[in-house]
C-alpha atoms as a printed R data frame, in Angstrom:
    type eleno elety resid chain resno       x       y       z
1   ATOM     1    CA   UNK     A     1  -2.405  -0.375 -17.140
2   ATOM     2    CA   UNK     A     2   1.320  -1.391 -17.862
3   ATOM     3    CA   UNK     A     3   3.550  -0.399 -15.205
4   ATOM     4    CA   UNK     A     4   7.125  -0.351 -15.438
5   ATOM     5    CA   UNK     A     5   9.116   0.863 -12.323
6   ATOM     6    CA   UNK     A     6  12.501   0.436 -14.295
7   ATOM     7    CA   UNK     A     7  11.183   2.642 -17.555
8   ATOM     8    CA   UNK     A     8   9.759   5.593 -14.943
9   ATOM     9    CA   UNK     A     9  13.653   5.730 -13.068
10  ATOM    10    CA   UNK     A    10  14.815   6.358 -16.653
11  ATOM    11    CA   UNK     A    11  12.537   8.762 -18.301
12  ATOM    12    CA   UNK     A    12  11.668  10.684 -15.197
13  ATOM    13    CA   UNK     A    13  15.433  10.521 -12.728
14  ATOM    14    CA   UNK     A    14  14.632  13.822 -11.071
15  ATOM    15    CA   UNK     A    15  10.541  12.991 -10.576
16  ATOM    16    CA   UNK     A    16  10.571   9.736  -8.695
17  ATOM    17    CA   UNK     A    17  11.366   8.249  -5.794
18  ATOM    18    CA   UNK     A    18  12.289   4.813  -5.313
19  ATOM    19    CA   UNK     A    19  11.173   2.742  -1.834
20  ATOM    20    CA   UNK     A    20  14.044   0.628  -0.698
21  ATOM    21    CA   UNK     A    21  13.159  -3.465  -1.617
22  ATOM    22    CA   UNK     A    22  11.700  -4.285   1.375
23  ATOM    23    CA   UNK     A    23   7.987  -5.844   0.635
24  ATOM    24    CA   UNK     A    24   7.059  -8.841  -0.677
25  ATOM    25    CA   UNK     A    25   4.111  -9.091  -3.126
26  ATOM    26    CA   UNK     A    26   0.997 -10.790  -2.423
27  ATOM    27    CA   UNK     A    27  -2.328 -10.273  -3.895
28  ATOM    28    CA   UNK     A    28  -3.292 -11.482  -8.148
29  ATOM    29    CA   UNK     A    29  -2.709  -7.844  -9.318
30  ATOM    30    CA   UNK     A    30   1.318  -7.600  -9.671
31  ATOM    31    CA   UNK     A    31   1.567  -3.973 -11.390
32  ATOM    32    CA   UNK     A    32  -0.484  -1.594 -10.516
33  ATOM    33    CA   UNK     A    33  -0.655   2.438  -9.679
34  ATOM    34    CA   UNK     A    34  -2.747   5.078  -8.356
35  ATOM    35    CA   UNK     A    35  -3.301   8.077  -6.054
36  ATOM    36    CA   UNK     A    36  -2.150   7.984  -2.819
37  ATOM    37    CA   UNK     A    37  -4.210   7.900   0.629
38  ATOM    38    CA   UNK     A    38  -2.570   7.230   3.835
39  ATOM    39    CA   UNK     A    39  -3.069   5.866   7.278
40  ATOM    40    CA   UNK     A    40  -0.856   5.717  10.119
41  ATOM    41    CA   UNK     A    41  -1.410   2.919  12.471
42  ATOM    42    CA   UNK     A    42   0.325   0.630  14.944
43  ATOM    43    CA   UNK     A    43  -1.143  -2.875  15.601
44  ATOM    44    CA   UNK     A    44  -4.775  -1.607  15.059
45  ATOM    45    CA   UNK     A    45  -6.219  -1.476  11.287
46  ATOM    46    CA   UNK     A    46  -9.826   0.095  12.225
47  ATOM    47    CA   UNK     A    47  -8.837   2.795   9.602
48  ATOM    48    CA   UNK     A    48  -7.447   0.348   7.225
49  ATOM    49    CA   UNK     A    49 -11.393  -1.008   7.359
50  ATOM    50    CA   UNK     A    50 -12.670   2.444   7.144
51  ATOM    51    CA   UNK     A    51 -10.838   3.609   4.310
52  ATOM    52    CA   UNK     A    52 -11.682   0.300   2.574
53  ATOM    53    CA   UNK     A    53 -15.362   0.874   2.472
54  ATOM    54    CA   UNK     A    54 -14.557   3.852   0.515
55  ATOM    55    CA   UNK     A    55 -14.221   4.776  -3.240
56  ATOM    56    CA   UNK     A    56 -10.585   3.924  -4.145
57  ATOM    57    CA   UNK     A    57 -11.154   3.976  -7.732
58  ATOM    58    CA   UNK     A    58  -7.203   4.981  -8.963
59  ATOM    59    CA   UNK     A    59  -5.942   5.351  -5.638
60  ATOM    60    CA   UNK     A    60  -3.254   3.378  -3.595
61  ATOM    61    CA   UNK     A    61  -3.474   3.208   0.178
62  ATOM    62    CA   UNK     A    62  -0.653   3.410   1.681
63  ATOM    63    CA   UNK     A    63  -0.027   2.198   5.719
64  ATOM    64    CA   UNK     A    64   2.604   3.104   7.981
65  ATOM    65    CA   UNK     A    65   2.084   0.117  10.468
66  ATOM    66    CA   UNK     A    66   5.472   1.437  11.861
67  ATOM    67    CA   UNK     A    67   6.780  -1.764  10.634
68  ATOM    68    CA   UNK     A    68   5.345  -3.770  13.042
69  ATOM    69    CA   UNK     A    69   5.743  -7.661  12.613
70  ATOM    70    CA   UNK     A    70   3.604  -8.303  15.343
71  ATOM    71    CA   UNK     A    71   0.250  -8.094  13.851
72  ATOM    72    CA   UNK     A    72  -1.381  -8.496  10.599
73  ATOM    73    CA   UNK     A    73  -2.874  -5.234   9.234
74  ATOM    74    CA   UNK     A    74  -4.683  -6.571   6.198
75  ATOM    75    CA   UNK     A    75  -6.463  -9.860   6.231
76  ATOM    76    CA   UNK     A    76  -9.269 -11.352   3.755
77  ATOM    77    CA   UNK     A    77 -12.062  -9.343   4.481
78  ATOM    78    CA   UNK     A    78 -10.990  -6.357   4.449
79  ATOM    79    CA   UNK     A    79  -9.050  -6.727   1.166
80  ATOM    80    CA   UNK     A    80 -11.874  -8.042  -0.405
81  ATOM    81    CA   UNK     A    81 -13.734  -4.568   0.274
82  ATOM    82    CA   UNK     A    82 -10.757  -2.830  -1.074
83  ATOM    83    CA   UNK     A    83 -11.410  -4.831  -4.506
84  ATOM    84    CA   UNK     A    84 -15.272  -3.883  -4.017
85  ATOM    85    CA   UNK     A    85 -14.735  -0.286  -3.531
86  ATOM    86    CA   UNK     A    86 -12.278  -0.149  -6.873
87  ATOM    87    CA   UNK     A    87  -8.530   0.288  -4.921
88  ATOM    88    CA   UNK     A    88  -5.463  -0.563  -7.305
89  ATOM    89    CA   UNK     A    89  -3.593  -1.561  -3.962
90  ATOM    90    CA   UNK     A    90  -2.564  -1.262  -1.216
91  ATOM    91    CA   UNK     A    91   1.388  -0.790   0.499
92  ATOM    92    CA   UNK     A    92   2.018  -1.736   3.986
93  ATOM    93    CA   UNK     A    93   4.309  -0.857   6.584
94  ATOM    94    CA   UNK     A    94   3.563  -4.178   8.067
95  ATOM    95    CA   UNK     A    95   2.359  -7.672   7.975
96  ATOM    96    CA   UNK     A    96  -1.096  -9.233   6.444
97  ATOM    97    CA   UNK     A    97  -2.531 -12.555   6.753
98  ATOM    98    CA   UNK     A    98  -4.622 -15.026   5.203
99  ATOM    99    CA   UNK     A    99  -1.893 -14.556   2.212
100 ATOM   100    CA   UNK     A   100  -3.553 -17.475   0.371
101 ATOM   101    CA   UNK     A   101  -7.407 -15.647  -0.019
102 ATOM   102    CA   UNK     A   102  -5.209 -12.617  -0.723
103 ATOM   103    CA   UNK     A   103  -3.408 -13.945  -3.566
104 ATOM   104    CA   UNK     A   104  -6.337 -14.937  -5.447
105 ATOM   105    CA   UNK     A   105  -7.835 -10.967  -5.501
106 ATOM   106    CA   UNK     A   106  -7.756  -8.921  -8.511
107 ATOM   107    CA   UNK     A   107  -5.250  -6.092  -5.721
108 ATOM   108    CA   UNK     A   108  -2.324  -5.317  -5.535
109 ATOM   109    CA   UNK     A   109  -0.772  -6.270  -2.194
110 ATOM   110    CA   UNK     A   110   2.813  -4.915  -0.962
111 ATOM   111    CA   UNK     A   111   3.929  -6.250   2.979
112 ATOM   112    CA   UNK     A   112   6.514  -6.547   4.571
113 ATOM   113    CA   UNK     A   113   5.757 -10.134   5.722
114 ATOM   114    CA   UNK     A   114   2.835 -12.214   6.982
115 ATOM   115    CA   UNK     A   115   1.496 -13.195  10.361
116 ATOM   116    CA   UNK     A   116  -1.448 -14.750  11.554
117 ATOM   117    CA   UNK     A   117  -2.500 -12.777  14.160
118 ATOM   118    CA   UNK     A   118  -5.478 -10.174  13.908
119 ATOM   119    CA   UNK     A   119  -5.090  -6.442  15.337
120 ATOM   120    CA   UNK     A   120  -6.701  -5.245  18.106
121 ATOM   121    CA   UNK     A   121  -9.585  -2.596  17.369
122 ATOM   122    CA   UNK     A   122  -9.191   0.345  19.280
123 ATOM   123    CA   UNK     A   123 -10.312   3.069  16.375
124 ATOM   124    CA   UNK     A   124  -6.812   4.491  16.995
125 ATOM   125    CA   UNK     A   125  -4.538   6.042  14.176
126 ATOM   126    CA   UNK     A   126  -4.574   8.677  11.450
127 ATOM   127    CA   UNK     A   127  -5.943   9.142   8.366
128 ATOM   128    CA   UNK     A   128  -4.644  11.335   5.339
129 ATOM   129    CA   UNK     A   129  -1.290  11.931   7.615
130 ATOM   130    CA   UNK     A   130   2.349  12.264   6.273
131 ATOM   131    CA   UNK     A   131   4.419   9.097   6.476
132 ATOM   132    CA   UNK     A   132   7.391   8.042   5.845
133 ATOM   133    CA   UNK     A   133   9.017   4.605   5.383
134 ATOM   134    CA   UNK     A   134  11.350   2.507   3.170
135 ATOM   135    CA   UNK     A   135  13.226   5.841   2.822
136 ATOM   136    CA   UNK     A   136  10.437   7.699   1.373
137 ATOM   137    CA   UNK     A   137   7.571  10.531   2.247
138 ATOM   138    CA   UNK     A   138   4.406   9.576   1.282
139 ATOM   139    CA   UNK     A   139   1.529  12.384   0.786
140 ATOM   140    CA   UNK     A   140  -1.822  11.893  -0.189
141 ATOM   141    CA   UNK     A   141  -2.191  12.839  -3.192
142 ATOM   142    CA   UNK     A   142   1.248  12.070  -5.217
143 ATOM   143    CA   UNK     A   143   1.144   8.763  -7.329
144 ATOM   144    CA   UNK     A   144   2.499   5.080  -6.562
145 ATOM   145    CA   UNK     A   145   3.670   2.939  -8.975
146 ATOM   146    CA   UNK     A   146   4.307  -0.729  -8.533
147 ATOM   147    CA   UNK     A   147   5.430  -3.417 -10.221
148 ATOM   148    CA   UNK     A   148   7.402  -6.655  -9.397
149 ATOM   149    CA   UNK     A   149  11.028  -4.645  -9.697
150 ATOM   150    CA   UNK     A   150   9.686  -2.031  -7.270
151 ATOM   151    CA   UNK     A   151   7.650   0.547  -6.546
152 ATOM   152    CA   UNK     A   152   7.995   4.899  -6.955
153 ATOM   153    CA   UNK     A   153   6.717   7.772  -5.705
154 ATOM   154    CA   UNK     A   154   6.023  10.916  -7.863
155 ATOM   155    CA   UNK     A   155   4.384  13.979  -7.231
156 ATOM   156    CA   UNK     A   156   2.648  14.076 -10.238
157 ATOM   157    CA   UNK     A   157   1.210  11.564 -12.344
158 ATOM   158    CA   UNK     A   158   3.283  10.223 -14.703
159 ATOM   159    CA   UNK     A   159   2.758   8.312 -17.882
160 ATOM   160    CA   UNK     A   160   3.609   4.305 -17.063
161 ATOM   161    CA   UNK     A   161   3.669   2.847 -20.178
């Protein structure tokens, strides 16, 4: 799919939302869209893991990691079960590591930065919740679309190319 961020501001002005430029890109798969299914977590990515073992085929997951930059929410491993299970990508409210593994995966990766330092696992967080970051609301459900000018939010699915 051909994904262009700047295209979907100007046929659809009143439909999308626009995250502020905050994240950096990692991952091999620079455009990329899908459904959206969310996790909120701080400094502990057990349901990062979980939601990675499970079907993402068309779907984004998207983390609130409250913006820490204190530990990496997304490492090798569990990325390369996101490409196993079929997710487009995944957005984070946070940090990943092992950035050179992660660039090589057919996934789209948005961060905030990289560390090298693992979470803790304490199986705490939530799963399908409302978040918001970067100035926008994310809901699971509504559609991300990402490509290397930015990424937007719609409620509906929208035509990309």
């Amino acid at each position: 799919m051909t994904v262009s961020t700047p295209d979907l501001c100007d046929a659809y002005p009143d439909q999308v939302r626009v995250l502020e430029p905050l994240f950096r890109i990692y991952g091999g798969k620079h455009q990329f869209a899908g459904q959206i299914a969310t996790v909120k977590c701080f400094d502990d990515n057990s349901l990062v893991r979980e939601f990675a073992a499970q079907d993402g085929t068309g779907k984004v997951l998207v983390v609130d990691g409250g913006g820490s930059l204190r530990r990496a929410l997304l490492g090798d491993m569990i990325a390369a079960e996101l490409v196993k299970n079929g997710w487009e990508g995944i957005v984070i409210n946070g940090c990943v590591r092992d950035v050179e593994a992660l660039n090589t995966l057919d996934l789209g990766i948005r961060a905030l930065n990289s560390i090298p330092v693992k979470t803790e696992k304490r199986g705490l967080g939530d799963a399908n919740a409302l978040v918001r970051f970067a100035s926008v609301e994310f809901k699971p459900g509504q559609w991300l679309y990402a490509d290397e000018s930015g990424m937007v939010v719609s409620d509906e699915p929208l035509k990309a190319g």
